[in-house]
Tab-separated table of C-alpha atoms and ligand atoms in Angstrom:
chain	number	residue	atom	x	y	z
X	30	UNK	CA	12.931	61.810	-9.330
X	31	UNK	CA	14.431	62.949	-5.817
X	32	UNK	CA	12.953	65.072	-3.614
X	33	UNK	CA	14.432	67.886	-4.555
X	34	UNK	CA	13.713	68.057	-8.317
X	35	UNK	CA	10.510	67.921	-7.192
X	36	UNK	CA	8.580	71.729	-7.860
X	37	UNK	CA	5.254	72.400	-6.545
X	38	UNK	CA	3.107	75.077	-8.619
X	39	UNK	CA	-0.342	75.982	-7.466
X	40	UNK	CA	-2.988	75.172	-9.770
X	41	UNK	CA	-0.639	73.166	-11.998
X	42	UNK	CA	0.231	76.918	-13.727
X	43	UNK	CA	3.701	76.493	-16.628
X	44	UNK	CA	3.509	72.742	-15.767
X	45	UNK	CA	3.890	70.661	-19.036
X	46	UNK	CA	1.484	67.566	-18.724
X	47	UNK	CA	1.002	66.088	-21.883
X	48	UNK	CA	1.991	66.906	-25.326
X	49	UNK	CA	-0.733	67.438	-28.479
X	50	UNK	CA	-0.896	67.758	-32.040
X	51	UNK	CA	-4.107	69.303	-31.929
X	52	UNK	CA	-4.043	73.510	-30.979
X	53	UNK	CA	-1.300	75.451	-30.077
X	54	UNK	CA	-1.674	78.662	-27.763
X	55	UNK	CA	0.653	81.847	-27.840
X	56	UNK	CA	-1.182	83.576	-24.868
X	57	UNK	CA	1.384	86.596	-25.377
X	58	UNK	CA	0.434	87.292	-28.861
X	59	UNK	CA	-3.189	86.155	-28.338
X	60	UNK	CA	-2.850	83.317	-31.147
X	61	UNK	CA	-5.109	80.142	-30.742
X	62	UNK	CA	-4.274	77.508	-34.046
X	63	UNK	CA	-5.779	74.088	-34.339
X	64	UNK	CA	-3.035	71.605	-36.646
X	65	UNK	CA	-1.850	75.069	-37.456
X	66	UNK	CA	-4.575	76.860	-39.031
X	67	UNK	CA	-5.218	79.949	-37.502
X	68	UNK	CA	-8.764	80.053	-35.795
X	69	UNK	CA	-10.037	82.705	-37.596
X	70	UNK	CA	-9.410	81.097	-40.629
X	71	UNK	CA	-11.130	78.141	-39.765
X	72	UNK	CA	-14.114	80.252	-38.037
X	73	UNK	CA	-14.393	82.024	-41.916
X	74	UNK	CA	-13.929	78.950	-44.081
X	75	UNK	CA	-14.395	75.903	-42.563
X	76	UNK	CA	-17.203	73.687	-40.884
X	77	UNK	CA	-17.993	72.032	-37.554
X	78	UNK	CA	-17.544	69.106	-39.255
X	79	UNK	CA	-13.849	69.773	-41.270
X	80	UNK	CA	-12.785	70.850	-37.825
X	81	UNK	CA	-13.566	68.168	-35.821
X	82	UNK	CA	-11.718	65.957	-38.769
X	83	UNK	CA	-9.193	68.213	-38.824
X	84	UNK	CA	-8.308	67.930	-34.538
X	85	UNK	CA	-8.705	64.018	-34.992
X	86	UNK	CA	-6.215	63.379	-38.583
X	87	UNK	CA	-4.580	66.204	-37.865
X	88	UNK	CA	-5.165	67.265	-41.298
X	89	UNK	CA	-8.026	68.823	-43.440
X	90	UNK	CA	-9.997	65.926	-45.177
X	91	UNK	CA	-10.408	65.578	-48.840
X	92	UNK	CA	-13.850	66.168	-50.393
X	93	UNK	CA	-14.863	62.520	-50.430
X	94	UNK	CA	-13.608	61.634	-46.971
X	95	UNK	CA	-15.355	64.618	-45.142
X	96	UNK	CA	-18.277	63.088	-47.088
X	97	UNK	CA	-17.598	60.025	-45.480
X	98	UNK	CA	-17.009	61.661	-41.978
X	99	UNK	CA	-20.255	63.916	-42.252
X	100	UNK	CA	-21.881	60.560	-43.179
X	101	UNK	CA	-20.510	58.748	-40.353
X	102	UNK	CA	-21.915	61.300	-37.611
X	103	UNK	CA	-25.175	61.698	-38.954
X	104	UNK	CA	-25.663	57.817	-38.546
X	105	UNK	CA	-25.442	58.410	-34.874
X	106	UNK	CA	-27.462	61.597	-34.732
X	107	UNK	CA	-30.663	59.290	-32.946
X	108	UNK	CA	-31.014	58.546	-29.476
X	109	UNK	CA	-31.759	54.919	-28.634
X	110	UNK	CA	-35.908	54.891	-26.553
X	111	UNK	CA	-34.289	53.383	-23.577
X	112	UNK	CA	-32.220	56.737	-23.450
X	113	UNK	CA	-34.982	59.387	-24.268
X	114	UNK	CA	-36.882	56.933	-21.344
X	115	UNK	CA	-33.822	57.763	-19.046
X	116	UNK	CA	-34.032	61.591	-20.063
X	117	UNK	CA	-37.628	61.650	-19.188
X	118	UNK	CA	-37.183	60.090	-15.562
X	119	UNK	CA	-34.942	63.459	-15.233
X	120	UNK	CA	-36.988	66.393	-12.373
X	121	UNK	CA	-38.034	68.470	-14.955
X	122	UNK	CA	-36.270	71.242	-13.048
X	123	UNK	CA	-32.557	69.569	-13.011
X	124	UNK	CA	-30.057	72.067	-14.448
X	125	UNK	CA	-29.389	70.800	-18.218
X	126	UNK	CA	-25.731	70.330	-17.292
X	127	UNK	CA	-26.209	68.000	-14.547
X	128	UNK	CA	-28.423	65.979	-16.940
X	129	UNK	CA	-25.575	66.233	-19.817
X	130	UNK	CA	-23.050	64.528	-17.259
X	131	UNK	CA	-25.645	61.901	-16.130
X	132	UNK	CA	-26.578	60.406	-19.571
X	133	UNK	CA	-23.431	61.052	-21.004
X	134	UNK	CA	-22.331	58.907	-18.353
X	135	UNK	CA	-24.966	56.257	-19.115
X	136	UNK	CA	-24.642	55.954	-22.446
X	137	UNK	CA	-21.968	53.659	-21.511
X	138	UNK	CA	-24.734	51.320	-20.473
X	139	UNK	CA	-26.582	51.164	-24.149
X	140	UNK	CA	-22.616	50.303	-25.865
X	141	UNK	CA	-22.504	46.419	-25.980
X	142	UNK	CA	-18.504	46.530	-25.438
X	143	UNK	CA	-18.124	50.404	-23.392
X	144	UNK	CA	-14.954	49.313	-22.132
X	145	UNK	CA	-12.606	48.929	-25.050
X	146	UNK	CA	-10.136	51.084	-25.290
X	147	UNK	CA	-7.962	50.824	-28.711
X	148	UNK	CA	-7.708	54.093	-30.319
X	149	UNK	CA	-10.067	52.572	-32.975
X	150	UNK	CA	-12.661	52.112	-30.617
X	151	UNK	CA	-12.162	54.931	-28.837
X	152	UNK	CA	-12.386	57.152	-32.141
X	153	UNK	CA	-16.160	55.334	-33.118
X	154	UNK	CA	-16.941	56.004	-29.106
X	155	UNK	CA	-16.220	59.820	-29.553
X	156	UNK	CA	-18.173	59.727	-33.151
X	157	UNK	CA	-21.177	58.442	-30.935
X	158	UNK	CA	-20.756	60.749	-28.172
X	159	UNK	CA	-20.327	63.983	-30.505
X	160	UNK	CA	-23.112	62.994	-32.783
X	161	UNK	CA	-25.807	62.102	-29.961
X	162	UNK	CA	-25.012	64.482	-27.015
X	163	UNK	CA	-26.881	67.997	-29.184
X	164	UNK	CA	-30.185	65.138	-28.929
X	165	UNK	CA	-29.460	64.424	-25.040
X	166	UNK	CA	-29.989	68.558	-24.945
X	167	UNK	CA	-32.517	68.481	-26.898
X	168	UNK	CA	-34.543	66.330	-25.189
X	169	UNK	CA	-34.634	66.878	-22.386
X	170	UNK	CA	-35.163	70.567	-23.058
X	171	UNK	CA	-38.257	69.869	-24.962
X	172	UNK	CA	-39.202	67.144	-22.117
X	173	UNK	CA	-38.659	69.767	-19.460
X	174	UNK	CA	-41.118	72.468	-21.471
X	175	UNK	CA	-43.995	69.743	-22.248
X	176	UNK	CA	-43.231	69.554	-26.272
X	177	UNK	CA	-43.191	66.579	-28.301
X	178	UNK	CA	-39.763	65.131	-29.172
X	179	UNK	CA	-38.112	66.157	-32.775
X	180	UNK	CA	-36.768	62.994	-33.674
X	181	UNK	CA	-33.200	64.143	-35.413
X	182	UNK	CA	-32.913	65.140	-39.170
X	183	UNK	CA	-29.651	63.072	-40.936
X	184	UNK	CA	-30.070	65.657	-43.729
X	185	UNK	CA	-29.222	68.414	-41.794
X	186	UNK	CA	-25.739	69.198	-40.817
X	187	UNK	CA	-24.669	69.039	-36.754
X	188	UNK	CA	-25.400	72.869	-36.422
X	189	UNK	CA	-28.483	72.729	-38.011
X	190	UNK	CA	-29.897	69.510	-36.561
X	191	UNK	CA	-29.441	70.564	-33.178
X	192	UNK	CA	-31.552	73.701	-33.380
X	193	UNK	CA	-33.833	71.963	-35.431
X	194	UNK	CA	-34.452	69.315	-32.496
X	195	UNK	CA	-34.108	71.989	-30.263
X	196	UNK	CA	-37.018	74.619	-31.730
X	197	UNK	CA	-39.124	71.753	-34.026
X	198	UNK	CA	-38.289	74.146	-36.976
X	199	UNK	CA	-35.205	74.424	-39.570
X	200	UNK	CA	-33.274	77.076	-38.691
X	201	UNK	CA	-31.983	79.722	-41.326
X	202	UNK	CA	-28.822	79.705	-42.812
X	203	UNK	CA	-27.560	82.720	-41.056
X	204	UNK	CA	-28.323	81.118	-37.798
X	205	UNK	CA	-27.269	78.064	-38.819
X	206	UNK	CA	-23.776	79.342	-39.811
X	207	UNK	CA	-23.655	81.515	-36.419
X	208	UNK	CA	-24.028	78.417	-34.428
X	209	UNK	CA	-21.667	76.361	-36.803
X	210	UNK	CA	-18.538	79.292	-35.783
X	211	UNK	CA	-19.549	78.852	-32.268
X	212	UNK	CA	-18.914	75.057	-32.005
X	213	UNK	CA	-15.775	75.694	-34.346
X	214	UNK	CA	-14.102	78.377	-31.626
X	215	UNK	CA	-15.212	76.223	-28.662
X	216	UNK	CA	-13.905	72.361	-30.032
X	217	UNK	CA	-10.221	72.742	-28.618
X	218	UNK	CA	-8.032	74.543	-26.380
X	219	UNK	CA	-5.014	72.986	-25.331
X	220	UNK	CA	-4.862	71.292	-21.946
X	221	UNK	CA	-7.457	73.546	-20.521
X	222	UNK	CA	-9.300	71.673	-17.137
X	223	UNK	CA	-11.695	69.462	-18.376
X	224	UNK	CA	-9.562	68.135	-21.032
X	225	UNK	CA	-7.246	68.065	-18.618
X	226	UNK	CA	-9.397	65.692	-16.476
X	227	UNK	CA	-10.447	63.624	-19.249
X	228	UNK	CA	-6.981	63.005	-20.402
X	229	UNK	CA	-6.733	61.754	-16.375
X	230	UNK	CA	-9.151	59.534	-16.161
X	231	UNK	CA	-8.836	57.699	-19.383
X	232	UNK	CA	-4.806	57.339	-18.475
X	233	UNK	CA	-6.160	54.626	-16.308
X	234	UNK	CA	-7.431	52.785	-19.117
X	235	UNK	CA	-10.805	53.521	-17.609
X	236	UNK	CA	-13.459	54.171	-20.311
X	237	UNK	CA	-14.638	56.885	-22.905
X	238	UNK	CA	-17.573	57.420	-21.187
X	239	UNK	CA	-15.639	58.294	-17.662
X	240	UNK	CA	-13.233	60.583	-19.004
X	241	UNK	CA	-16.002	62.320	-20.892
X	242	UNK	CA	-18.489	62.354	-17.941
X	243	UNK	CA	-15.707	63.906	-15.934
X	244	UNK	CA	-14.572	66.499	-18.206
X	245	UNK	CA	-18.130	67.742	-18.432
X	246	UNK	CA	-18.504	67.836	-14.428
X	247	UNK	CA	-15.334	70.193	-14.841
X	248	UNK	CA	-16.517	72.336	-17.284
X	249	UNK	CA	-19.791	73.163	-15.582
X	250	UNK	CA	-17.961	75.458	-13.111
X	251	UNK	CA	-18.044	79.160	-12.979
X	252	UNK	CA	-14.238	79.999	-13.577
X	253	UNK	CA	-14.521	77.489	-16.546
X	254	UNK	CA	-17.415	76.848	-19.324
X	255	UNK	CA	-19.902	78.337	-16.747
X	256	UNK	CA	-18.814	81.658	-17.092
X	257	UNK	CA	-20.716	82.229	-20.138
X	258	UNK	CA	-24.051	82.065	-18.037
X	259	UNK	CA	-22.237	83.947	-15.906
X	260	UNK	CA	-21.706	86.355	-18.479
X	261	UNK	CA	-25.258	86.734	-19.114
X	262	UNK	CA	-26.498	86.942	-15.652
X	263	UNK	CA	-24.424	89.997	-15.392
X	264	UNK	CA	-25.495	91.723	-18.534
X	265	UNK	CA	-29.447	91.250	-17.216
X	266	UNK	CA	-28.324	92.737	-14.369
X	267	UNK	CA	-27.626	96.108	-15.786
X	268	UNK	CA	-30.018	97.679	-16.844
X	269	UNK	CA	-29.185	100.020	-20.030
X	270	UNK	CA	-25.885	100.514	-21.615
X	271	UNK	CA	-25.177	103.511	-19.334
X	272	UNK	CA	-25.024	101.924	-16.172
X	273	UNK	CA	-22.446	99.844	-17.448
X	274	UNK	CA	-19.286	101.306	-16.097
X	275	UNK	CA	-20.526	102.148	-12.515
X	276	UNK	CA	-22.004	98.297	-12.350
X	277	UNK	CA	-18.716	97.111	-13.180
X	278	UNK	CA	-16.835	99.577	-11.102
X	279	UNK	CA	-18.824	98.273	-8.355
X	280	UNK	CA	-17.897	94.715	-8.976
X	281	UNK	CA	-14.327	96.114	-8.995
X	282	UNK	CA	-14.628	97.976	-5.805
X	283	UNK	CA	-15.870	94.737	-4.006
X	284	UNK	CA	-13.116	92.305	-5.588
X	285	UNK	CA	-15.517	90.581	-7.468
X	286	UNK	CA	-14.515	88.630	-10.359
X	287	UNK	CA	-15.920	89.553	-13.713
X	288	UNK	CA	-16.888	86.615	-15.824
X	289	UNK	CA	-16.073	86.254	-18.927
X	290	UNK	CA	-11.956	88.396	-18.841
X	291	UNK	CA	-9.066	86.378	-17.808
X	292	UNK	CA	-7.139	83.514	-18.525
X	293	UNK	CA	-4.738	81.518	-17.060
X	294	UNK	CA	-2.666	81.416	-20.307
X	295	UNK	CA	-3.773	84.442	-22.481
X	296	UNK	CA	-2.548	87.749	-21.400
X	297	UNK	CA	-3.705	89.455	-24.852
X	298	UNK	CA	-7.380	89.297	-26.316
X	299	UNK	CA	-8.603	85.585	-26.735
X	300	UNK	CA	-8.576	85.259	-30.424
X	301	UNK	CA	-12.033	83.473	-30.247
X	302	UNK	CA	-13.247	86.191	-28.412
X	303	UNK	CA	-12.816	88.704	-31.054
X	304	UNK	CA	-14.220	86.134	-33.550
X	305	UNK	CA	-17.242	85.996	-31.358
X	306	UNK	CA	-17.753	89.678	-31.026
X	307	UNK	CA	-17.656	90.329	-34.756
X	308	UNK	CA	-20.444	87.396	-34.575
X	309	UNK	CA	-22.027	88.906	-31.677
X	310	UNK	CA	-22.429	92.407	-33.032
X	311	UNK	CA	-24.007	91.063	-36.342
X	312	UNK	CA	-26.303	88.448	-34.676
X	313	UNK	CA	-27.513	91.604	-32.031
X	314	UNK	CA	-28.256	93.722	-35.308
X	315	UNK	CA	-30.164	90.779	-37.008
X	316	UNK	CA	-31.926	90.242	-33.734
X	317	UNK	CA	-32.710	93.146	-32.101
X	318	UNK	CA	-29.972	92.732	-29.150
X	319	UNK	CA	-27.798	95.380	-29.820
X	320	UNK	CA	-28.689	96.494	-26.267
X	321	UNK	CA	-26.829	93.426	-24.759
X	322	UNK	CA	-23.914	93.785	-27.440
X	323	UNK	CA	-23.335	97.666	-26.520
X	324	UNK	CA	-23.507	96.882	-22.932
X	325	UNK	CA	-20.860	94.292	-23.308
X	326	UNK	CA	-18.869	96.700	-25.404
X	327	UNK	CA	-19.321	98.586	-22.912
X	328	UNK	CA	-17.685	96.404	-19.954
X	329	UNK	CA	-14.974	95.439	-22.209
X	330	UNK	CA	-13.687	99.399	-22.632
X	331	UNK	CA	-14.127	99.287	-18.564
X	332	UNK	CA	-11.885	96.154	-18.350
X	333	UNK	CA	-8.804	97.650	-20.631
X	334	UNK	CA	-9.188	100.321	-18.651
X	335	UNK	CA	-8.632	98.952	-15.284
X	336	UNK	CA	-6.890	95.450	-16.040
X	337	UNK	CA	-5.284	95.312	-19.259
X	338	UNK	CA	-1.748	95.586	-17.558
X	339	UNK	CA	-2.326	92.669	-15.557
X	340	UNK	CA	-3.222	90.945	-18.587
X	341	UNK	CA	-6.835	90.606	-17.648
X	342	UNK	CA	-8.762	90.758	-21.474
X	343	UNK	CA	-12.245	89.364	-22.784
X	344	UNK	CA	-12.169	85.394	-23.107
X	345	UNK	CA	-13.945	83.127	-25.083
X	346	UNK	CA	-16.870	83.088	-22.555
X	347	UNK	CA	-17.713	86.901	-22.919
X	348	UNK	CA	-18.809	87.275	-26.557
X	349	UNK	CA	-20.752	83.761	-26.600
X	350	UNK	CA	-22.834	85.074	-23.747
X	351	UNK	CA	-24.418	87.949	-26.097
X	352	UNK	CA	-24.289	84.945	-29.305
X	353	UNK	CA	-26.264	82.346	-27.377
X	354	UNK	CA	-28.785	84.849	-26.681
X	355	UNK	CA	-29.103	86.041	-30.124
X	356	UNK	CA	-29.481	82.279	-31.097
X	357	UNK	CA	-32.068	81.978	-28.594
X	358	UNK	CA	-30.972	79.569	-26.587
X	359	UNK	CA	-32.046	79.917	-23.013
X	360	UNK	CA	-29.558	81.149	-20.296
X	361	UNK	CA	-28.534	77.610	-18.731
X	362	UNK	CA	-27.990	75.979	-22.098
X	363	UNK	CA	-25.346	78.530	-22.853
X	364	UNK	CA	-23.054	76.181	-21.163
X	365	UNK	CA	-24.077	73.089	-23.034
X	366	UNK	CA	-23.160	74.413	-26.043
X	367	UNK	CA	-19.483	74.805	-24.785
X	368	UNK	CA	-20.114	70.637	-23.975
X	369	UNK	CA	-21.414	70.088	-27.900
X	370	UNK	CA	-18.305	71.825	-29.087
X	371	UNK	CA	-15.470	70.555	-26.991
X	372	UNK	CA	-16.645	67.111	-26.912
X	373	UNK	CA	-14.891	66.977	-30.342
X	374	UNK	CA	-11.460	68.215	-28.386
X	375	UNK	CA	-12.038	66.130	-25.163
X	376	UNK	CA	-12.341	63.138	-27.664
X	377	UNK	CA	-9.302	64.090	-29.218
X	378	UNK	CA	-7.149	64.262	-26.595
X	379	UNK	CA	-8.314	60.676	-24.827
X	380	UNK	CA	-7.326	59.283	-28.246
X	381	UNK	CA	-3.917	61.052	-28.242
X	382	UNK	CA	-3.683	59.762	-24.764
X	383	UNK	CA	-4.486	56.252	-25.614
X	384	UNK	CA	-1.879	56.302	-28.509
X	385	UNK	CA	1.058	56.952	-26.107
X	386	UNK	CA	-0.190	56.327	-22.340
X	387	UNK	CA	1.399	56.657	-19.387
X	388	UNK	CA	-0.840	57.351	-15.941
X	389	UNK	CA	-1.467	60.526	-14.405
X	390	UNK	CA	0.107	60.547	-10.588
X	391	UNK	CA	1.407	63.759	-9.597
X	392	UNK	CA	2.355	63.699	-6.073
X	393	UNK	CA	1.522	66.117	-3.333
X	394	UNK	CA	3.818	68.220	-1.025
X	395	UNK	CA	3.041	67.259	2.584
X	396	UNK	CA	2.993	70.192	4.526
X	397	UNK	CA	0.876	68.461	8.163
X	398	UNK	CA	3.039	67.616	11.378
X	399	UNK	CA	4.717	64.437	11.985
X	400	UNK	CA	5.685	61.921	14.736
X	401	UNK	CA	2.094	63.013	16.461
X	402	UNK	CA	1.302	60.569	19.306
X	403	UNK	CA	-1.803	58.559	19.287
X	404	UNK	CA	-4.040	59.443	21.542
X	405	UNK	CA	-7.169	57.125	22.640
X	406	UNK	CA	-11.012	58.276	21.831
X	407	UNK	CA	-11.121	58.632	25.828
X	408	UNK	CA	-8.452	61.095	26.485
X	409	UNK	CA	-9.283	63.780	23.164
W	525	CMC	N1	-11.996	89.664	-12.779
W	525	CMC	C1	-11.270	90.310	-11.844
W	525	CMC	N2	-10.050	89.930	-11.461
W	525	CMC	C2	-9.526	88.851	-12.048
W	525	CMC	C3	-10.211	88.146	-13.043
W	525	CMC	C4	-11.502	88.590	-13.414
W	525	CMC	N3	-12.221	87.963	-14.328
W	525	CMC	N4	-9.456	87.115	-13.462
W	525	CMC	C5	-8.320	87.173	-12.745
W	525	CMC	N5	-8.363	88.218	-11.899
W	525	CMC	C6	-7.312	88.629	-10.967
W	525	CMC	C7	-7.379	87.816	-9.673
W	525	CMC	O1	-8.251	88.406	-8.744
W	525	CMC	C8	-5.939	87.840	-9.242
W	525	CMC	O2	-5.674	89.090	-8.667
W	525	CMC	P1	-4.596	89.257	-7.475
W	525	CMC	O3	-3.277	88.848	-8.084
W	525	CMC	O4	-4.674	90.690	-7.143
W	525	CMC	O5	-5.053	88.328	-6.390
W	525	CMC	C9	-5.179	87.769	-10.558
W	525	CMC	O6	-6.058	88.305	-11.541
W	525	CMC	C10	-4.778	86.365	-10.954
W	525	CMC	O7	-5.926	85.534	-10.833
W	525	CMC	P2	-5.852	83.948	-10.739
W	525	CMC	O8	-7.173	83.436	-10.327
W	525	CMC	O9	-4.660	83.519	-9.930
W	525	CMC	O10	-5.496	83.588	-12.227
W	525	CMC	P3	-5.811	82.221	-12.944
W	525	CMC	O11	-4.847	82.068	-14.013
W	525	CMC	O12	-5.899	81.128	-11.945
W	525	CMC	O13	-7.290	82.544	-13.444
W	525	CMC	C11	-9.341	82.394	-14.483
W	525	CMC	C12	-7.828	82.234	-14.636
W	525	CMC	C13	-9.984	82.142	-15.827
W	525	CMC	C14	-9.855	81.371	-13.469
W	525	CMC	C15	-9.680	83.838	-13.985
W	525	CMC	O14	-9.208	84.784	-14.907
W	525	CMC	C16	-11.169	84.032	-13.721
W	525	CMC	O15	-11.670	83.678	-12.655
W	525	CMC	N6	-11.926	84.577	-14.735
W	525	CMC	C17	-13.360	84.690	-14.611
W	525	CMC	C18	-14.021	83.386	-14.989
W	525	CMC	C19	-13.955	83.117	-16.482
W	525	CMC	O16	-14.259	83.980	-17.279
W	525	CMC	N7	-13.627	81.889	-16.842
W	525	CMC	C20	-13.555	81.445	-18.238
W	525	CMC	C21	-12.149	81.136	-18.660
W	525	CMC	S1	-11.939	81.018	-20.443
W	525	CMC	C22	-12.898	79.702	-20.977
W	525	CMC	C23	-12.585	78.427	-20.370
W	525	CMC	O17	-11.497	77.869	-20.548
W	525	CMC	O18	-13.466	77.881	-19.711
């Protein structure tokens, strides 16, 4: 390519990088499909579980081989001693994410062959990863308050067997369900930037284990999957529903960003963010947290207000904020959940990389001075 084909477009915005069977976006229309099912139909009907079959085949599985899937992934649900040993040697004040990226990272070290690459190995690689990573969280999270460890349950669906080793009870169907839509809304989303940075490093025929360890270390950052704590910092921050408007006002007034609206390709409503509101709203009434529901209803009718003609809506971040809560989880394991979910789409994509590779080398446009002298240490 010459010189002057060559376009430069700040944070990679319209740029096609990589094509994918997997979702498809219409950010105009606010549309978000994975292999053509609409979200919300799959958020309804289907499992965790179907999905993640469903982004990998690219079609829904039969009764006997989601059996076989569901099977597959509980078989991996335990993590190996030397690992829990690893999670343990963790300060017990590390933030959970930084933990997620280091063990993810070393699980590489417990896989006798962690470097192959065919797309059959890297397919039972991202079975492992999906099916252990809710126990790294688990652990450590139980480590970090003084419990005993709940060994997983292989009975228990992925949903259900994290919050089981994450409380030391079985959770209730309801809850069980609520957290089930949540990892279905989060497990794809085109070439967003940790997938993005996955699909990087594994186009160097590096390893599983890298490209997931790096797509995590993107995620964890405020204007991506760490909005959602971001989310809920804000809503403890006001203090009843009617302070709402002039705390976001405020926010406005001091060009502050407010987490959770906006989206580099949506310029409608997210469609997983009104899936998550509906979720939200009846999760708050079960719970007892309608007061954090009606104070995010709240900044939402602020946000149309002031940004909806520059396209700036709820994302998927803003509604999970007020679900996580209602789950229980604690505030910085809101973004781990986003890791549990989109592991299944990080995986996903590496394998769709694998299948037709070609490396990742953008180039840069040089914009520093040239034919600059040298000049010696002495005379600077
Ligand atoms: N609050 C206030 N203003 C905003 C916001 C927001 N949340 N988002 C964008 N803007 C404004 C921004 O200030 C800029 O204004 P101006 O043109 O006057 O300078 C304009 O909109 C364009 O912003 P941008 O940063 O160039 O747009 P982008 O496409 O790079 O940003 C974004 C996308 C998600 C980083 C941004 O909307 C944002 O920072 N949102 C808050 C963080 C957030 O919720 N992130 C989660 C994204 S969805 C889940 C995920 O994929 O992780």
């Amino acid at each position: 390519m010459s010189t002057a084909e060559k376009t430069f477009s700040k944070g990679l915005e319209g740029v096609v990088a990589a094509q994918t069977e997997m979702s498809f976006i219409n950010g105009t229309e606010g549309i978000l499909e994975y292999v053509g099912i609409a979200i919300g139909d799959l958020a309804s009907q289907s499992s965790f579980e179907e999905t993640v079959f469903l982004l990998w085949n690219k079609r829904l599985p039969t009764a006997s081989e989601l059996e076989a899937f569901t099977k597959d992934l509980r078989s991996h649900y335990t993590l190996c001693d030397e690992m829990i040993t690893q999670i343990k040697s963790c300060p017990k004040d590390a933030e959970p994410m930084h933990v997620i990226r280091s063990m993810i990272s070393m699980l590489a070290m417990y896989d006798t062959d962690p470097n192959a690459n065919s797309v059959e190995a890297a397919r039972q690689k991202s079975m492992r990863i999906l099916a252990v990573t809710p126990a790294i969280v688990a652990v450590f999270d139980r480590y970090r308050r003084g419990l005993e460890i709940v060994p997983a349950d292989p009975s228990l669906s992925f949903a259900a067997n994290f919050l089981y080793m994450l409380n030391g009870e079985k959770p209730t169907e309801a809850m069980t369900r609520a957290f089930d839509i949540c990892m279905i809304t989060h497990a794809d989303h085109g070439l967003n930037n940790s997938t993005f940075a996955a699909r990087v490093v594994i186009s160097t025929l590096s390893d599983v284990y890298s490209a997931i360890t790096a797509a995590v270390g993107s995620l964890r950052g405020p204007l991506h999957g760490g909005a959602n704590e971001g989310v809920m910092k804000m809503l403890n921050q006001i203090p009843t529903v009617d302070d709402a408007e002039a705390f976001v006002m405020n926010m406005i007034k001091n060009k502050e960003r407010i987490m959770g609206f906006g989206h580099r390709v949506y310029k409608a409503k997210d469609p997983r963010a009104s899936e998550l509101m509906t979720l939200a709203k009846q999760l708050a009434e079960d719970t007892g947290n309608m007061d954090f529901y009606n104070k995010s209803n709240a900044i939402e009718k602020v946000m149309e207000r002031e940004y909806a003609a520059k396209g700036i809506y709820p994302n998927v971040d803003f509604y999970s904020a007020t679900t996580y809560h209602c789950i229980g989880l604690k505030l910085d394991l809101f973004t781990p959940m986003f890791v549990l979910a989109r592991i299944a789409g990080w995986s996903g994509h590496v394998i769709e990389q694998l299948e037709d590779n070609r490396l990742f080398r953008p180039t840069t446009d040089y914009v520093g001075p040239h034919d600059v002298a040298y000049v010696s240490i002495d005379n600077r």
